[in-house]
Amino acid sequence: MASDTDRPAPEALISKFEVDRLLKQDQSGRRIAILGAIDGQQGILTAERAAFATETPAVLQAFHAAITHVTNLGDNDIYRWYLASSGPDAGGQQPPDLKLNLIWPCTDSHIKKYSEQVVRMVTETPAIYRDHVRPYMRAKREEGRLNWVFNILEGRTEQEDVILRDEGRRYHDGAADDDNDDVDDDGFLMLPDLNWDRKTMGSLHLLALVQRRDIWSLRDLKKRHIPWLKYLRQRLLEGTVKMYPELEQDQLKLYVHYQPTYYHFHVHVVNVMLEAGATQATGKAFGLENLISQLETLSGDEDAGMADVSLTYFLGEASELWTNVYGPLKRGEKPLAA
């Protein structure tokens, strides 16, 4: 056995490590495990990006000042996303190690969404949805917050990013248009989610936006939508693996959010290996297959749907639904008007 004096210094081992192959990449690409060898003996090197320094405003300003090699990936309305490097390099060849999203100008709602806050679990009954949440959804839609969605659907922005466009089968399900929205178009399109770097398959994240305007959230899904939802699911799976042939259909997960960030029905398509953070957690993500199954087992006619069931999900205390609806209900008070 080698004595302690024969052992190389710990710091020297990193430079002696000879890379063989990647074993694993996780945490949305922020942690890797590499198989290699040192002096003929196999070893595993794991690397994880350090947490951002955030102690003072000056530290944050220094971080911002160090951002270089900014490349725009796209922009739509108030949303923009980029790849960038976190510091200068002598040859100017440093690969991007930052994914940046910019919301500008942002609203108070954006600030609340991205602020650290206590989270609460709430149960939304059909009555609470009908009397309080649905009016809240309508108010948000009327504020024009869906402009960026309509820009994509109507061909004004991000068309170069669309990886699948489907005109739909026009099921003619007879949906009643109680909100004066178009329901004639059952088509949809799919494009990369703005949080994906567009190259790391392990963290693949796509977004499917439906053309029809009568479905604001999963609450609007009814039994008569089942054939359309099944068609939507199959086309999303087929389109994804066609675009990214290194993946197979059973490596993909499809889900919708409730509450969603915006009230226009959309489906998230992610690699099942993508680590499930808060956006994929119970109380936020509802699997598309499970929604279809729940609709199939609901009693009632073709108009029975998700508006008729109670849903439990989480909300941040800074959200308007908590401050205006669920907070007052918890205190035994009357909810505020939308």
Coordinates of C-alpha atoms in Angstrom, one line a residue:
M1 CA 0.0 0.0 0.0
A2 CA 1.3 3.4 -0.9
S3 CA 2.2 5.7 1.9
D4 CA 0.7 9.1 2.4
T5 CA 3.9 10.7 1.0
D6 CA 3.4 8.7 -2.2
R7 CA -0.1 10.0 -2.8
P8 CA -0.5 12.9 -5.2
A9 CA -1.9 16.1 -3.7
P10 CA -5.8 16.2 -4.1
E11 CA -5.5 19.4 -6.2
A12 CA -3.2 17.6 -8.7
L13 CA -5.7 14.8 -9.3
I14 CA -8.1 17.0 -11.3
S15 CA -5.5 17.9 -13.9
K16 CA -4.4 14.2 -14.1
F17 CA -8.0 13.1 -14.8
E18 CA -8.3 11.7 -18.4
V19 CA -11.9 12.0 -19.7
D20 CA -13.5 8.9 -21.2
R21 CA -17.2 9.6 -21.5
L22 CA -20.2 11.4 -20.0
L23 CA -22.2 9.2 -17.6
K24 CA -25.1 11.5 -16.7
Q25 CA -26.3 15.1 -17.1
D26 CA -29.1 16.4 -14.8
Q27 CA -30.3 19.4 -12.9
S28 CA -31.3 20.9 -16.3
G29 CA -27.7 20.5 -17.6
R30 CA -26.1 22.1 -14.5
R31 CA -24.6 18.9 -13.1
I32 CA -22.6 16.2 -15.0
A33 CA -20.9 13.0 -14.1
I34 CA -17.8 12.0 -16.2
L35 CA -16.1 8.6 -16.4
G36 CA -12.4 8.8 -16.7
A37 CA -9.1 7.5 -15.3
I38 CA -6.1 8.6 -13.3
D39 CA -2.9 6.6 -13.7
G40 CA -4.8 3.8 -15.3
Q41 CA -7.5 3.5 -12.7
Q42 CA -11.0 4.4 -13.4
G43 CA -12.6 7.3 -11.6
I44 CA -15.8 9.4 -11.8
L45 CA -15.7 13.2 -11.8
T46 CA -18.9 15.1 -11.0
A47 CA -19.2 18.8 -11.7
E48 CA -21.9 21.2 -10.7
R49 CA -22.2 24.9 -11.4
A50 CA -21.8 26.9 -8.2
A51 CA -24.8 28.8 -6.8
F52 CA -25.0 32.4 -7.9
A53 CA -23.5 34.9 -5.4
T54 CA -26.4 37.1 -4.2
E55 CA -25.3 38.6 -0.9
T56 CA -25.5 42.3 -1.8
P57 CA -26.7 44.6 -4.6
A58 CA -23.1 45.2 -5.4
V59 CA -22.5 41.5 -6.0
L60 CA -25.5 41.3 -8.3
Q61 CA -24.2 44.4 -10.2
A62 CA -20.8 42.7 -10.6
F63 CA -22.5 39.6 -12.0
H64 CA -24.4 41.6 -14.5
A65 CA -21.3 43.5 -15.5
A66 CA -19.5 40.2 -16.2
I67 CA -22.1 39.0 -18.7
T68 CA -20.5 38.8 -22.2
H69 CA -21.1 37.2 -25.6
V70 CA -24.9 37.7 -25.5
T71 CA -26.8 36.0 -28.3
N72 CA -30.5 36.5 -28.7
L73 CA -32.5 33.3 -29.2
G74 CA -35.9 35.1 -29.7
D75 CA -38.3 37.7 -28.5
N76 CA -42.0 38.1 -28.4
D77 CA -43.9 41.1 -26.9
I78 CA -42.3 41.7 -23.5
Y79 CA -40.4 38.4 -23.4
R80 CA -36.8 37.8 -24.7
W81 CA -34.4 35.0 -24.2
Y82 CA -30.6 34.7 -24.7
L83 CA -27.5 32.6 -24.3
A84 CA -24.5 34.3 -22.8
S85 CA -21.2 33.8 -21.0
S86 CA -20.5 34.7 -17.4
G87 CA -17.1 36.3 -18.0
P88 CA -14.5 37.4 -20.5
D89 CA -11.9 35.1 -21.9
A90 CA -8.6 35.8 -23.7
G91 CA -9.5 34.2 -27.0
G92 CA -13.1 35.3 -27.1
Q93 CA -14.2 31.6 -27.5
Q94 CA -15.7 30.9 -24.1
P95 CA -18.9 28.8 -24.7
P96 CA -22.1 30.2 -23.3
D97 CA -22.8 29.0 -19.8
L98 CA -25.8 31.2 -19.0
K99 CA -29.4 31.0 -20.2
L100 CA -31.0 34.4 -19.7
N101 CA -34.7 35.4 -19.9
L102 CA -35.7 39.1 -19.9
I103 CA -39.2 40.3 -19.2
W104 CA -39.4 44.0 -20.0
P105 CA -41.4 46.0 -19.2
C106 CA -42.7 43.7 -16.4
T107 CA -45.8 44.1 -14.4
D108 CA -46.5 43.8 -10.6
S109 CA -47.8 40.3 -11.3
H110 CA -44.5 39.2 -12.8
I111 CA -42.7 40.6 -9.8
K112 CA -44.9 38.6 -7.4
K113 CA -44.5 35.5 -9.5
Y114 CA -40.7 35.6 -9.4
S115 CA -40.4 36.7 -5.7
E116 CA -39.7 34.2 -2.9
Q117 CA -43.0 33.6 -1.0
V118 CA -44.7 31.1 1.2
V119 CA -46.8 28.6 -0.7
R120 CA -50.2 27.3 0.3
M121 CA -52.3 24.3 -0.8
V122 CA -55.9 25.2 -1.7
T123 CA -58.9 23.3 -2.8
E124 CA -61.0 24.9 -5.6
T125 CA -64.5 23.6 -5.6
P126 CA -66.8 23.9 -8.6
A127 CA -68.6 26.8 -6.8
I128 CA -65.3 28.7 -6.0
Y129 CA -64.3 28.3 -9.7
R130 CA -67.6 29.5 -11.0
D131 CA -68.1 32.4 -8.6
H132 CA -64.5 33.7 -8.2
V133 CA -61.8 32.0 -10.2
R134 CA -63.5 32.1 -13.6
P135 CA -64.2 35.9 -13.3
Y136 CA -60.5 36.3 -12.3
M137 CA -59.4 34.4 -15.5
R138 CA -61.7 36.6 -17.6
A139 CA -60.2 39.8 -16.1
K140 CA -56.7 38.7 -16.8
R141 CA -57.5 37.8 -20.4
E142 CA -59.0 41.2 -21.0
E143 CA -55.8 42.9 -19.8
G144 CA -54.1 41.9 -23.0
R145 CA -51.6 39.5 -21.4
L146 CA -52.1 37.0 -24.2
N147 CA -50.7 39.2 -26.9
W148 CA -47.4 37.2 -27.1
V149 CA -49.5 34.0 -27.5
F150 CA -51.6 35.4 -30.3
N151 CA -48.4 36.8 -32.0
I152 CA -47.2 33.3 -32.4
L153 CA -50.5 31.7 -33.3
E154 CA -51.2 34.4 -35.9
G155 CA -47.8 34.2 -37.5
R156 CA -46.3 37.5 -36.4
T157 CA -43.4 36.2 -34.3
E158 CA -41.3 33.1 -33.6
Q159 CA -42.3 31.4 -36.7
E160 CA -38.8 30.2 -37.3
D161 CA -39.0 28.3 -34.0
V162 CA -42.2 26.4 -34.8
I163 CA -41.3 22.7 -35.1
L164 CA -44.8 21.4 -35.7
R165 CA -47.9 23.0 -37.1
D166 CA -51.1 21.0 -37.2
E167 CA -54.3 22.2 -38.8
G168 CA -56.4 19.8 -36.7
R169 CA -59.1 17.4 -37.7
R170 CA -62.0 19.9 -36.9
Y171 CA -64.0 17.5 -34.7
H172 CA -66.9 20.0 -34.7
D173 CA -67.7 19.1 -31.0
G174 CA -70.4 21.8 -30.9
A175 CA -68.7 23.9 -28.3
A176 CA -70.8 26.7 -27.1
D177 CA -69.0 30.0 -27.6
D178 CA -70.2 31.8 -24.4
D179 CA -67.1 34.1 -24.6
N180 CA -67.3 35.2 -28.2
D181 CA -64.1 33.4 -29.1
D182 CA -63.4 31.4 -32.2
V183 CA -63.8 27.6 -31.7
D184 CA -63.6 26.6 -35.4
D185 CA -59.9 25.8 -35.4
D186 CA -58.8 22.6 -33.6
G187 CA -55.2 23.0 -34.8
F188 CA -52.1 23.8 -32.7
L189 CA -48.4 24.5 -33.1
M190 CA -45.4 23.5 -31.0
L191 CA -42.1 25.3 -30.3
P192 CA -39.3 25.2 -27.8
D193 CA -40.1 26.6 -24.3
L194 CA -38.2 29.7 -23.6
N195 CA -36.5 28.0 -20.6
W196 CA -34.9 25.3 -22.7
D197 CA -31.4 25.8 -24.2
R198 CA -32.5 24.1 -27.4
K199 CA -29.7 21.6 -27.4
T200 CA -29.6 19.5 -24.2
M201 CA -31.9 16.5 -24.8
G202 CA -32.0 15.6 -21.2
S203 CA -33.7 18.9 -20.4
L204 CA -35.9 19.0 -23.5
H205 CA -38.9 21.3 -22.9
L206 CA -41.4 22.1 -25.7
L207 CA -44.7 24.1 -25.6
A208 CA -47.8 23.3 -27.6
L209 CA -50.2 26.2 -28.1
V210 CA -53.7 25.4 -29.4
Q211 CA -55.4 27.6 -31.9
R212 CA -58.9 27.5 -30.4
R213 CA -59.7 30.3 -28.0
D214 CA -62.6 28.8 -26.1
I215 CA -60.4 26.7 -23.8
W216 CA -58.6 28.9 -21.3
S217 CA -57.4 26.1 -18.9
L218 CA -58.0 22.5 -18.0
R219 CA -61.2 23.7 -16.3
D220 CA -62.8 24.1 -19.8
L221 CA -62.2 20.5 -20.9
K222 CA -65.3 18.4 -21.3
K223 CA -66.1 14.9 -22.2
R224 CA -66.7 15.9 -25.8
H225 CA -63.1 17.1 -26.1
I226 CA -61.7 13.6 -25.5
P227 CA -61.2 12.7 -29.2
W228 CA -59.4 16.1 -29.8
L229 CA -57.2 15.6 -26.7
K230 CA -56.2 12.1 -27.8
Y231 CA -55.4 13.4 -31.3
L232 CA -53.4 16.3 -29.7
R233 CA -51.5 13.9 -27.5
Q234 CA -50.5 11.6 -30.4
R235 CA -49.5 14.3 -32.7
L236 CA -47.3 16.0 -30.1
L237 CA -45.5 12.7 -29.4
E238 CA -45.1 11.9 -33.1
G239 CA -43.9 15.5 -33.9
T240 CA -41.4 15.5 -31.1
V241 CA -39.6 12.3 -31.9
K242 CA -39.6 13.2 -35.6
M243 CA -37.8 16.5 -34.8
Y244 CA -35.5 14.8 -32.2
P245 CA -35.0 11.2 -33.4
E246 CA -32.7 10.4 -30.5
L247 CA -35.8 10.3 -28.3
E248 CA -38.7 7.8 -28.3
Q249 CA -42.3 8.5 -27.4
D250 CA -42.1 6.8 -24.0
Q251 CA -39.3 9.2 -23.0
L252 CA -41.7 12.1 -23.1
K253 CA -44.0 13.5 -20.5
L254 CA -47.0 15.7 -21.4
Y255 CA -48.7 17.9 -18.8
V256 CA -50.7 21.1 -18.3
H257 CA -50.5 23.5 -15.4
Y258 CA -53.2 24.6 -13.0
Q259 CA -53.2 27.4 -12.2
P260 CA -51.4 28.2 -15.5
T261 CA -49.3 31.3 -15.9
Y262 CA -51.6 32.5 -18.7
Y263 CA -55.1 31.6 -19.6
H264 CA -54.8 30.0 -23.0
F265 CA -54.7 26.2 -23.2
H266 CA -51.2 24.9 -23.7
V267 CA -49.4 21.6 -23.2
H268 CA -45.9 21.1 -21.9
V269 CA -43.7 18.4 -23.5
V270 CA -40.6 17.4 -21.5
N271 CA -38.1 14.7 -21.3
V272 CA -39.1 12.3 -18.5
M273 CA -35.5 12.5 -17.3
L274 CA -35.9 16.3 -16.6
E275 CA -35.7 16.7 -12.9
A276 CA -39.1 17.6 -11.6
G277 CA -38.9 21.0 -10.0
A278 CA -41.9 23.1 -8.7
T279 CA -43.4 23.4 -12.2
Q280 CA -43.8 19.6 -12.5
A281 CA -44.8 19.0 -8.8
T282 CA -48.0 17.6 -7.5
G283 CA -50.3 20.6 -7.1
K284 CA -49.1 22.3 -10.2
A285 CA -48.7 19.8 -13.1
F286 CA -51.6 17.6 -14.3
G287 CA -50.7 14.8 -16.7
L288 CA -52.5 15.0 -20.0
E289 CA -53.1 11.2 -20.1
N290 CA -54.6 11.4 -16.6
L291 CA -56.9 14.3 -17.6
I292 CA -58.2 12.3 -20.5
S293 CA -58.8 9.3 -18.3
Q294 CA -60.6 11.4 -15.7
L295 CA -62.8 12.9 -18.4
E296 CA -63.6 9.4 -19.7
T297 CA -64.7 8.2 -16.3
L298 CA -66.8 11.3 -15.4
S299 CA -70.6 10.7 -15.2
G300 CA -72.9 12.8 -17.2
D301 CA -73.4 13.8 -20.8
E302 CA -70.9 15.3 -23.2
D303 CA -71.0 18.6 -21.5
A304 CA -69.7 17.2 -18.2
G305 CA -66.2 18.2 -17.6
M306 CA -63.4 19.5 -15.3
A307 CA -65.4 22.5 -14.2
D308 CA -67.5 20.0 -12.3
V309 CA -64.8 18.6 -10.0
S310 CA -62.8 19.9 -7.1
L311 CA -59.1 20.5 -7.7
T312 CA -56.3 20.9 -5.1
Y313 CA -53.2 22.9 -6.0
F314 CA -50.7 25.3 -4.5
L315 CA -50.5 29.0 -4.6
G316 CA -47.9 31.6 -3.5
E317 CA -49.2 34.0 -0.8
A318 CA -48.3 36.9 -3.2
S319 CA -50.6 35.7 -5.9
E320 CA -53.8 37.6 -6.5
L321 CA -55.8 34.4 -6.2
W322 CA -54.5 33.9 -2.6
T323 CA -54.9 37.6 -1.6
N324 CA -58.2 38.1 -3.2
V325 CA -59.9 34.7 -3.0
Y326 CA -58.4 32.0 -0.9
G327 CA -57.0 34.2 1.9
P328 CA -60.3 35.8 2.6
L329 CA -62.1 32.5 2.4
K330 CA -59.7 31.0 4.9
R331 CA -60.4 33.9 7.3
G332 CA -64.1 33.5 6.8
E333 CA -64.4 36.7 4.8
K334 CA -66.0 37.5 1.5
P335 CA -63.5 37.2 -1.5
L336 CA -62.7 40.4 -3.3
A337 CA -64.1 41.1 -6.7
A338 CA -61.9 40.1 -9.7

